[in-house]
Amino acid sequence: MSSLQRIQFYTAPYSPYSHRVRLALDEAGADYVAHNFPNTRTKPEWYYQVNPRGRIPSIAYGGPDVPAEEPSPESVKLTESLALIEFIADLFPESGLLPKDPILRAKARGFIQIYDSFIQPPFKAAFFLGEAIEPLLLELEKIQAALPPTGFAIGQYSIADCAVAPFFVRMKMFLRRGIGAFSQENREKLSEVLASEKFARFRQYVEDLENRPNFQKIWDEVELWTKLPTPRKE
Ligand SMILES: N[C@@H](CCC(=O)N[C@@H](CS)C(=O)NCC(=O)O)C(=O)O
């Protein structure tokens, strides 16, 4: 494989999609330069050269050592968190983020697709649109059943865990801090069910994700979530 090139990572502290990528970078022990946008919404004009949709995360790979605000036409611009974590796994094969075994690779990718297709929509609906919590609980039960008895999603830490950790840990924190559009009744019910014996394996999984050194490296719940850029319900 060709030697590693410069990694310029565009991110924001509140962005769970960016968090996926940072977890993969830190798990792999990558050397990278991070440019932090203070929030996820407003981006300066120059950033559209990196990502025409203005979304984060992005990576500018290679090219000369330029300031983040002056992206070089010589670097390759890469976007989309799931493509980025696979890219990092490919750059750092020794990290084990994407194992060599085809079965484990398929399991990791399948786990991610299940999260994105089946859990993310009811999570958003319940937490940010104030809709019913039952569809989310049903899907959490199914993903819990797909976990091995202990440890990470495919038995070893992988891109599957990087993809879901930012969301599952936020889910837990949003409930605890009351951040979201759910009713008080739904907040209490969801908290109670997720704290019950039925979800013991899921809780342990989320705890393992949170305790992983790559997660601990940048996650400062109090620092982040008590200083939100715009007021939220708490
Ligand atoms: N599918 C994209 C989603 C990225 C995304 O929605 N990022 C949010 C921040 S978490 C963003 O940049 N939002 C600002 C916007 O949509 O303008 C990915 O996986 O990278």
PDB file of C-alpha atoms and ligand atoms in Angstrom:
ATOM      1  CA  MET A   1       0.000   0.000   0.000  1.00  0.00           C
ATOM      2  CA  SER A   2       1.207   3.530  -0.702  1.00  0.00           C
ATOM      3  CA  SER A   3       2.532   5.511   2.234  1.00  0.00           C
ATOM      4  CA  LEU A   4       0.126   7.549   4.270  1.00  0.00           C
ATOM      5  CA  GLN A   5      -0.627  11.103   3.279  1.00  0.00           C
ATOM      6  CA  ARG A   6      -1.788  14.114   5.208  1.00  0.00           C
ATOM      7  CA  ILE A   7      -5.251  13.786   6.769  1.00  0.00           C
ATOM      8  CA  GLN A   8      -7.163  17.041   7.285  1.00  0.00           C
ATOM      9  CA  PHE A   9     -10.349  16.205   9.158  1.00  0.00           C
ATOM     10  CA  TYR A  10     -13.321  18.615   9.178  1.00  0.00           C
ATOM     11  CA  THR A  11     -15.553  18.070  12.180  1.00  0.00           C
ATOM     12  CA  ALA A  12     -17.731  19.687  14.865  1.00  0.00           C
ATOM     13  CA  PRO A  13     -18.011  18.748  18.534  1.00  0.00           C
ATOM     14  CA  TYR A  14     -21.786  18.171  18.397  1.00  0.00           C
ATOM     15  CA  SER A  15     -21.839  16.171  15.199  1.00  0.00           C
ATOM     16  CA  PRO A  16     -22.474  12.449  15.705  1.00  0.00           C
ATOM     17  CA  TYR A  17     -21.549  11.734  12.078  1.00  0.00           C
ATOM     18  CA  SER A  18     -18.182  13.419  12.591  1.00  0.00           C
ATOM     19  CA  HIS A  19     -17.815  11.550  15.862  1.00  0.00           C
ATOM     20  CA  ARG A  20     -17.961   8.253  13.933  1.00  0.00           C
ATOM     21  CA  VAL A  21     -14.934   9.301  11.932  1.00  0.00           C
ATOM     22  CA  ARG A  22     -12.980  10.594  14.881  1.00  0.00           C
ATOM     23  CA  LEU A  23     -13.517   7.312  16.700  1.00  0.00           C
ATOM     24  CA  ALA A  24     -12.086   5.430  13.726  1.00  0.00           C
ATOM     25  CA  LEU A  25      -9.130   7.817  13.407  1.00  0.00           C
ATOM     26  CA  ASP A  26      -8.296   7.528  17.099  1.00  0.00           C
ATOM     27  CA  GLU A  27      -8.835   3.773  17.200  1.00  0.00           C
ATOM     28  CA  ALA A  28      -6.369   3.443  14.318  1.00  0.00           C
ATOM     29  CA  GLY A  29      -3.887   5.789  16.008  1.00  0.00           C
ATOM     30  CA  ALA A  30      -3.941   7.990  12.900  1.00  0.00           C
ATOM     31  CA  ASP A  31      -2.004  11.192  12.669  1.00  0.00           C
ATOM     32  CA  TYR A  32      -4.467  13.888  11.554  1.00  0.00           C
ATOM     33  CA  VAL A  33      -5.213  17.590  11.761  1.00  0.00           C
ATOM     34  CA  ALA A  34      -8.735  18.410  12.934  1.00  0.00           C
ATOM     35  CA  HIS A  35     -10.597  21.572  12.011  1.00  0.00           C
ATOM     36  CA  ASN A  36     -13.480  22.090  14.434  1.00  0.00           C
ATOM     37  CA  PHE A  37     -16.506  24.089  13.358  1.00  0.00           C
ATOM     38  CA  PRO A  38     -18.139  25.544  16.479  1.00  0.00           C
ATOM     39  CA  ASN A  39     -21.542  24.199  15.444  1.00  0.00           C
ATOM     40  CA  THR A  40     -23.030  21.922  12.816  1.00  0.00           C
ATOM     41  CA  ARG A  41     -25.148  24.490  11.006  1.00  0.00           C
ATOM     42  CA  THR A  42     -23.169  27.471   9.725  1.00  0.00           C
ATOM     43  CA  LYS A  43     -20.215  26.809   7.445  1.00  0.00           C
ATOM     44  CA  PRO A  44     -18.019  29.397   5.743  1.00  0.00           C
ATOM     45  CA  GLU A  45     -18.012  29.673   1.967  1.00  0.00           C
ATOM     46  CA  TRP A  46     -14.571  28.085   1.559  1.00  0.00           C
ATOM     47  CA  TYR A  47     -15.826  24.840   3.089  1.00  0.00           C
ATOM     48  CA  TYR A  48     -17.998  24.170   0.017  1.00  0.00           C
ATOM     49  CA  GLN A  49     -14.750  23.448  -1.858  1.00  0.00           C
ATOM     50  CA  VAL A  50     -14.290  20.514   0.516  1.00  0.00           C
ATOM     51  CA  ASN A  51     -17.893  19.342   0.609  1.00  0.00           C
ATOM     52  CA  PRO A  52     -20.304  20.882  -1.918  1.00  0.00           C
ATOM     53  CA  ARG A  53     -23.196  20.092   0.426  1.00  0.00           C
ATOM     54  CA  GLY A  54     -21.528  21.904   3.309  1.00  0.00           C
ATOM     55  CA  ARG A  55     -21.954  18.920   5.568  1.00  0.00           C
ATOM     56  CA  ILE A  56     -19.524  17.501   8.055  1.00  0.00           C
ATOM     57  CA  PRO A  57     -17.567  15.286   8.382  1.00  0.00           C
ATOM     58  CA  SER A  58     -15.126  15.499   5.481  1.00  0.00           C
ATOM     59  CA  ILE A  59     -11.501  14.610   4.951  1.00  0.00           C
ATOM     60  CA  ALA A  60      -9.027  16.302   2.628  1.00  0.00           C
ATOM     61  CA  TYR A  61      -6.450  13.623   1.957  1.00  0.00           C
ATOM     62  CA  GLY A  62      -2.949  14.359   0.680  1.00  0.00           C
ATOM     63  CA  GLY A  63      -1.758  17.554  -0.969  1.00  0.00           C
ATOM     64  CA  PRO A  64       0.431  20.237   0.586  1.00  0.00           C
ATOM     65  CA  ASP A  65       0.402  21.289   4.233  1.00  0.00           C
ATOM     66  CA  VAL A  66      -2.067  24.179   3.961  1.00  0.00           C
ATOM     67  CA  PRO A  67      -4.339  25.829   6.552  1.00  0.00           C
ATOM     68  CA  ALA A  68      -7.723  24.099   6.861  1.00  0.00           C
ATOM     69  CA  GLU A  69      -9.443  27.268   5.593  1.00  0.00           C
ATOM     70  CA  GLU A  70      -7.429  27.172   2.361  1.00  0.00           C
ATOM     71  CA  PRO A  71      -8.064  23.685   1.013  1.00  0.00           C
ATOM     72  CA  SER A  72      -5.661  22.739  -1.761  1.00  0.00           C
ATOM     73  CA  PRO A  73      -6.937  21.535  -5.149  1.00  0.00           C
ATOM     74  CA  GLU A  74      -4.228  18.883  -4.837  1.00  0.00           C
ATOM     75  CA  SER A  75      -5.872  17.058  -1.922  1.00  0.00           C
ATOM     76  CA  VAL A  76      -8.592  14.466  -2.460  1.00  0.00           C
ATOM     77  CA  LYS A  77     -11.867  15.500  -0.834  1.00  0.00           C
ATOM     78  CA  LEU A  78     -13.764  12.650   0.789  1.00  0.00           C
ATOM     79  CA  THR A  79     -17.203  12.833   2.389  1.00  0.00           C
ATOM     80  CA  GLU A  80     -19.884  10.692   4.082  1.00  0.00           C
ATOM     81  CA  SER A  81     -19.130   9.274   7.503  1.00  0.00           C
ATOM     82  CA  LEU A  82     -19.606   5.606   6.578  1.00  0.00           C
ATOM     83  CA  ALA A  83     -17.351   5.856   3.541  1.00  0.00           C
ATOM     84  CA  LEU A  84     -14.816   7.687   5.701  1.00  0.00           C
ATOM     85  CA  ILE A  85     -14.660   5.029   8.412  1.00  0.00           C
ATOM     86  CA  GLU A  86     -14.134   2.355   5.744  1.00  0.00           C
ATOM     87  CA  PHE A  87     -11.431   4.530   4.199  1.00  0.00           C
ATOM     88  CA  ILE A  88      -9.681   4.763   7.568  1.00  0.00           C
ATOM     89  CA  ALA A  89     -10.003   0.998   8.046  1.00  0.00           C
ATOM     90  CA  ASP A  90      -8.399   0.530   4.605  1.00  0.00           C
ATOM     91  CA  LEU A  91      -5.605   2.992   5.354  1.00  0.00           C
ATOM     92  CA  PHE A  92      -4.850   1.246   8.654  1.00  0.00           C
ATOM     93  CA  PRO A  93      -5.496  -2.464   8.102  1.00  0.00           C
ATOM     94  CA  GLU A  94      -3.535  -3.370  11.225  1.00  0.00           C
ATOM     95  CA  SER A  95      -6.142  -1.504  13.328  1.00  0.00           C
ATOM     96  CA  GLY A  96      -8.566  -4.410  12.746  1.00  0.00           C
ATOM     97  CA  LEU A  97     -11.360  -1.867  12.185  1.00  0.00           C
ATOM     98  CA  LEU A  98     -12.411  -3.973   9.227  1.00  0.00           C
ATOM     99  CA  PRO A  99     -11.185  -7.532   9.739  1.00  0.00           C
ATOM    100  CA  LYS A 100      -9.820  -9.616   6.869  1.00  0.00           C
ATOM    101  CA  ASP A 101     -12.362 -12.416   7.327  1.00  0.00           C
ATOM    102  CA  PRO A 102     -15.142 -11.910   4.721  1.00  0.00           C
ATOM    103  CA  ILE A 103     -17.778 -13.092   7.188  1.00  0.00           C
ATOM    104  CA  LEU A 104     -16.778 -10.546   9.812  1.00  0.00           C
ATOM    105  CA  ARG A 105     -16.602  -7.818   7.166  1.00  0.00           C
ATOM    106  CA  ALA A 106     -20.136  -8.634   6.045  1.00  0.00           C
ATOM    107  CA  LYS A 107     -21.296  -8.702   9.657  1.00  0.00           C
ATOM    108  CA  ALA A 108     -19.778  -5.283  10.361  1.00  0.00           C
ATOM    109  CA  ARG A 109     -21.334  -3.749   7.259  1.00  0.00           C
ATOM    110  CA  GLY A 110     -24.669  -5.423   7.938  1.00  0.00           C
ATOM    111  CA  PHE A 111     -24.735  -4.104  11.509  1.00  0.00           C
ATOM    112  CA  ILE A 112     -24.157  -0.575  10.205  1.00  0.00           C
ATOM    113  CA  GLN A 113     -26.858  -0.877   7.576  1.00  0.00           C
ATOM    114  CA  ILE A 114     -29.309  -2.141  10.164  1.00  0.00           C
ATOM    115  CA  TYR A 115     -28.517   0.835  12.367  1.00  0.00           C
ATOM    116  CA  ASP A 116     -28.915   3.349   9.544  1.00  0.00           C
ATOM    117  CA  SER A 117     -32.020   1.803   7.986  1.00  0.00           C
ATOM    118  CA  PHE A 118     -33.965   0.607  11.014  1.00  0.00           C
ATOM    119  CA  ILE A 119     -32.805   2.384  14.168  1.00  0.00           C
ATOM    120  CA  GLN A 120     -31.883   5.862  13.069  1.00  0.00           C
ATOM    121  CA  PRO A 121     -35.365   6.717  11.663  1.00  0.00           C
ATOM    122  CA  PRO A 122     -37.347   5.739  14.805  1.00  0.00           C
ATOM    123  CA  PHE A 123     -34.620   7.264  17.018  1.00  0.00           C
ATOM    124  CA  LYS A 124     -35.012  10.618  15.243  1.00  0.00           C
ATOM    125  CA  ALA A 125     -38.791  10.296  15.239  1.00  0.00           C
ATOM    126  CA  ALA A 126     -38.992   9.571  18.971  1.00  0.00           C
ATOM    127  CA  PHE A 127     -36.329  12.005  20.160  1.00  0.00           C
ATOM    128  CA  PHE A 128     -36.654  14.946  17.794  1.00  0.00           C
ATOM    129  CA  LEU A 129     -40.173  14.781  16.409  1.00  0.00           C
ATOM    130  CA  GLY A 130     -41.884  13.671  19.606  1.00  0.00           C
ATOM    131  CA  GLU A 131     -43.357  10.576  17.943  1.00  0.00           C
ATOM    132  CA  ALA A 132     -44.062   7.164  19.490  1.00  0.00           C
ATOM    133  CA  ILE A 133     -41.226   5.314  21.222  1.00  0.00           C
ATOM    134  CA  GLU A 134     -42.466   1.763  20.516  1.00  0.00           C
ATOM    135  CA  PRO A 135     -40.935   1.441  17.004  1.00  0.00           C
ATOM    136  CA  LEU A 136     -37.555   2.400  18.449  1.00  0.00           C
ATOM    137  CA  LEU A 137     -37.859  -0.091  21.313  1.00  0.00           C
ATOM    138  CA  LEU A 138     -38.756  -2.891  18.899  1.00  0.00           C
ATOM    139  CA  GLU A 139     -35.672  -2.220  16.804  1.00  0.00           C
ATOM    140  CA  LEU A 140     -33.394  -1.897  19.827  1.00  0.00           C
ATOM    141  CA  GLU A 141     -34.595  -5.290  20.957  1.00  0.00           C
ATOM    142  CA  LYS A 142     -33.688  -6.760  17.560  1.00  0.00           C
ATOM    143  CA  ILE A 143     -30.240  -5.220  17.456  1.00  0.00           C
ATOM    144  CA  GLN A 144     -29.626  -6.361  21.020  1.00  0.00           C
ATOM    145  CA  ALA A 145     -30.491  -9.917  19.927  1.00  0.00           C
ATOM    146  CA  ALA A 146     -27.875  -9.660  17.156  1.00  0.00           C
ATOM    147  CA  LEU A 147     -25.072  -8.828  19.616  1.00  0.00           C
ATOM    148  CA  PRO A 148     -22.720 -11.562  20.787  1.00  0.00           C
ATOM    149  CA  PRO A 149     -23.105 -12.499  24.495  1.00  0.00           C
ATOM    150  CA  THR A 150     -20.278 -10.107  25.453  1.00  0.00           C
ATOM    151  CA  GLY A 151     -18.066  -7.552  23.754  1.00  0.00           C
ATOM    152  CA  PHE A 152     -18.471  -5.556  20.590  1.00  0.00           C
ATOM    153  CA  ALA A 153     -20.863  -5.891  17.647  1.00  0.00           C
ATOM    154  CA  ILE A 154     -18.919  -8.497  15.689  1.00  0.00           C
ATOM    155  CA  GLY A 155     -16.903  -9.826  18.625  1.00  0.00           C
ATOM    156  CA  GLN A 156     -13.982  -7.455  18.084  1.00  0.00           C
ATOM    157  CA  TYR A 157     -13.969  -3.666  17.918  1.00  0.00           C
ATOM    158  CA  SER A 158     -14.704  -2.573  14.345  1.00  0.00           C
ATOM    159  CA  ILE A 159     -16.212   0.094  12.126  1.00  0.00           C
ATOM    160  CA  ALA A 160     -19.615  -1.236  13.224  1.00  0.00           C
ATOM    161  CA  ASP A 161     -18.964   0.080  16.736  1.00  0.00           C
ATOM    162  CA  CYS A 162     -17.584   3.408  15.455  1.00  0.00           C
ATOM    163  CA  ALA A 163     -20.762   3.857  13.409  1.00  0.00           C
ATOM    164  CA  VAL A 164     -23.242   3.340  16.241  1.00  0.00           C
ATOM    165  CA  ALA A 165     -21.397   4.562  19.355  1.00  0.00           C
ATOM    166  CA  PRO A 166     -22.008   8.305  18.832  1.00  0.00           C
ATOM    167  CA  PHE A 167     -25.742   7.704  18.514  1.00  0.00           C
ATOM    168  CA  PHE A 168     -26.262   5.152  21.279  1.00  0.00           C
ATOM    169  CA  VAL A 169     -24.278   7.166  23.803  1.00  0.00           C
ATOM    170  CA  ARG A 170     -26.139  10.335  22.818  1.00  0.00           C
ATOM    171  CA  MET A 171     -29.448   8.472  23.135  1.00  0.00           C
ATOM    172  CA  LYS A 172     -28.576   7.608  26.724  1.00  0.00           C
ATOM    173  CA  MET A 173     -27.421  11.135  27.489  1.00  0.00           C
ATOM    174  CA  PHE A 174     -30.379  12.862  25.811  1.00  0.00           C
ATOM    175  CA  LEU A 175     -32.716  10.785  27.941  1.00  0.00           C
ATOM    176  CA  ARG A 176     -30.825  11.521  31.125  1.00  0.00           C
ATOM    177  CA  ARG A 177     -30.588  15.250  30.396  1.00  0.00           C
ATOM    178  CA  GLY A 178     -34.011  15.586  28.797  1.00  0.00           C
ATOM    179  CA  ILE A 179     -32.608  16.868  25.500  1.00  0.00           C
ATOM    180  CA  GLY A 180     -35.171  16.236  22.796  1.00  0.00           C
ATOM    181  CA  ALA A 181     -38.733  16.763  21.710  1.00  0.00           C
ATOM    182  CA  PHE A 182     -40.234  13.792  23.542  1.00  0.00           C
ATOM    183  CA  SER A 183     -42.995  14.222  26.085  1.00  0.00           C
ATOM    184  CA  GLN A 184     -42.144  13.765  29.742  1.00  0.00           C
ATOM    185  CA  GLU A 185     -44.256  10.614  29.706  1.00  0.00           C
ATOM    186  CA  ASN A 186     -42.292   9.119  26.800  1.00  0.00           C
ATOM    187  CA  ARG A 187     -38.996  10.137  28.355  1.00  0.00           C
ATOM    188  CA  GLU A 188     -39.884   8.347  31.587  1.00  0.00           C
ATOM    189  CA  LYS A 189     -41.216   5.274  29.825  1.00  0.00           C
ATOM    190  CA  LEU A 190     -38.207   4.940  27.539  1.00  0.00           C
ATOM    191  CA  SER A 191     -35.806   5.454  30.456  1.00  0.00           C
ATOM    192  CA  GLU A 192     -37.618   2.846  32.498  1.00  0.00           C
ATOM    193  CA  VAL A 193     -37.730   0.209  29.758  1.00  0.00           C
ATOM    194  CA  LEU A 194     -34.098   0.727  28.790  1.00  0.00           C
ATOM    195  CA  ALA A 195     -33.107   0.405  32.458  1.00  0.00           C
ATOM    196  CA  SER A 196     -34.982  -2.899  32.816  1.00  0.00           C
ATOM    197  CA  GLU A 197     -33.518  -6.400  32.737  1.00  0.00           C
ATOM    198  CA  LYS A 198     -34.819  -6.830  29.200  1.00  0.00           C
ATOM    199  CA  PHE A 199     -32.202  -4.382  27.885  1.00  0.00           C
ATOM    200  CA  ALA A 200     -29.290  -5.437  30.100  1.00  0.00           C
ATOM    201  CA  ARG A 201     -27.168  -6.634  27.167  1.00  0.00           C
ATOM    202  CA  PHE A 202     -27.796  -3.467  25.160  1.00  0.00           C
ATOM    203  CA  ARG A 203     -26.859  -1.312  28.169  1.00  0.00           C
ATOM    204  CA  GLN A 204     -23.628  -3.234  28.658  1.00  0.00           C
ATOM    205  CA  TYR A 205     -22.795  -2.800  24.978  1.00  0.00           C
ATOM    206  CA  VAL A 206     -23.312   0.965  25.161  1.00  0.00           C
ATOM    207  CA  GLU A 207     -21.205   1.120  28.312  1.00  0.00           C
ATOM    208  CA  ASP A 208     -18.414  -0.792  26.573  1.00  0.00           C
ATOM    209  CA  LEU A 209     -18.568   1.631  23.635  1.00  0.00           C
ATOM    210  CA  GLU A 210     -18.410   4.599  25.977  1.00  0.00           C
ATOM    211  CA  ASN A 211     -15.524   3.208  28.016  1.00  0.00           C
ATOM    212  CA  ARG A 212     -13.353   2.466  25.001  1.00  0.00           C
ATOM    213  CA  PRO A 213     -10.271   4.775  25.075  1.00  0.00           C
ATOM    214  CA  ASN A 214     -11.060   6.223  21.623  1.00  0.00           C
ATOM    215  CA  PHE A 215     -14.448   7.361  22.959  1.00  0.00           C
ATOM    216  CA  GLN A 216     -13.095   8.700  26.224  1.00  0.00           C
ATOM    217  CA  LYS A 217     -10.416  10.664  24.389  1.00  0.00           C
ATOM    218  CA  ILE A 218     -12.772  13.402  23.213  1.00  0.00           C
ATOM    219  CA  TRP A 219     -16.088  12.849  24.969  1.00  0.00           C
ATOM    220  CA  ASP A 220     -16.648  15.402  27.687  1.00  0.00           C
ATOM    221  CA  GLU A 221     -20.369  15.279  28.299  1.00  0.00           C
ATOM    222  CA  VAL A 222     -20.549  18.155  30.735  1.00  0.00           C
ATOM    223  CA  GLU A 223     -18.249  20.420  28.743  1.00  0.00           C
ATOM    224  CA  LEU A 224     -20.135  19.713  25.527  1.00  0.00           C
ATOM    225  CA  TRP A 225     -23.728  19.490  26.502  1.00  0.00           C
ATOM    226  CA  THR A 226     -24.032  22.147  29.146  1.00  0.00           C
ATOM    227  CA  LYS A 227     -22.596  24.688  26.703  1.00  0.00           C
ATOM    228  CA  LEU A 228     -24.798  24.070  23.711  1.00  0.00           C
ATOM    229  CA  PRO A 229     -24.549  26.802  21.040  1.00  0.00           C
ATOM    230  CA  THR A 230     -28.322  27.266  21.010  1.00  0.00           C
ATOM    231  CA  PRO A 231     -30.581  26.676  23.985  1.00  0.00           C
ATOM    232  CA  ARG A 232     -32.258  23.260  24.057  1.00  0.00           C
ATOM    233  CA  LYS A 233     -34.958  21.851  26.253  1.00  0.00           C
ATOM    234  CA  GLU A 234     -33.394  20.589  29.477  1.00  0.00           C
TER     235      GLU A 234
HETATM  236  N1  LIG B   1     -24.842  11.342   5.526  1.00  0.00           N
HETATM  237  C1  LIG B   1     -23.918  12.270   6.098  1.00  0.00           C
HETATM  238  C2  LIG B   1     -24.653  13.118   7.118  1.00  0.00           C
HETATM  239  C3  LIG B   1     -23.783  14.245   7.625  1.00  0.00           C
HETATM  240  C4  LIG B   1     -24.603  15.292   8.359  1.00  0.00           C
HETATM  241  O1  LIG B   1     -25.844  15.360   8.280  1.00  0.00           O
HETATM  242  N2  LIG B   1     -23.894  16.143   9.101  1.00  0.00           N
HETATM  243  C5  LIG B   1     -24.555  17.200   9.814  1.00  0.00           C
HETATM  244  C6  LIG B   1     -23.884  17.414  11.166  1.00  0.00           C
HETATM  245  S1  LIG B   1     -24.068  16.030  12.237  1.00  0.00           S
HETATM  246  C7  LIG B   1     -24.411  18.504   9.045  1.00  0.00           C
HETATM  247  O2  LIG B   1     -23.367  18.804   8.511  1.00  0.00           O
HETATM  248  N3  LIG B   1     -25.504  19.271   9.033  1.00  0.00           N
HETATM  249  C8  LIG B   1     -25.495  20.567   8.472  1.00  0.00           C
HETATM  250  C9  LIG B   1     -26.279  20.670   7.209  1.00  0.00           C
HETATM  251  O3  LIG B   1     -27.001  19.731   6.854  1.00  0.00           O
HETATM  252  O4  LIG B   1     -26.154  21.726   6.579  1.00  0.00           O
HETATM  253  C10 LIG B   1     -22.748  11.513   6.728  1.00  0.00           C
HETATM  254  O5  LIG B   1     -22.948  10.358   7.115  1.00  0.00           O
HETATM  255  O6  LIG B   1     -21.634  12.064   6.798  1.00  0.00           O
END
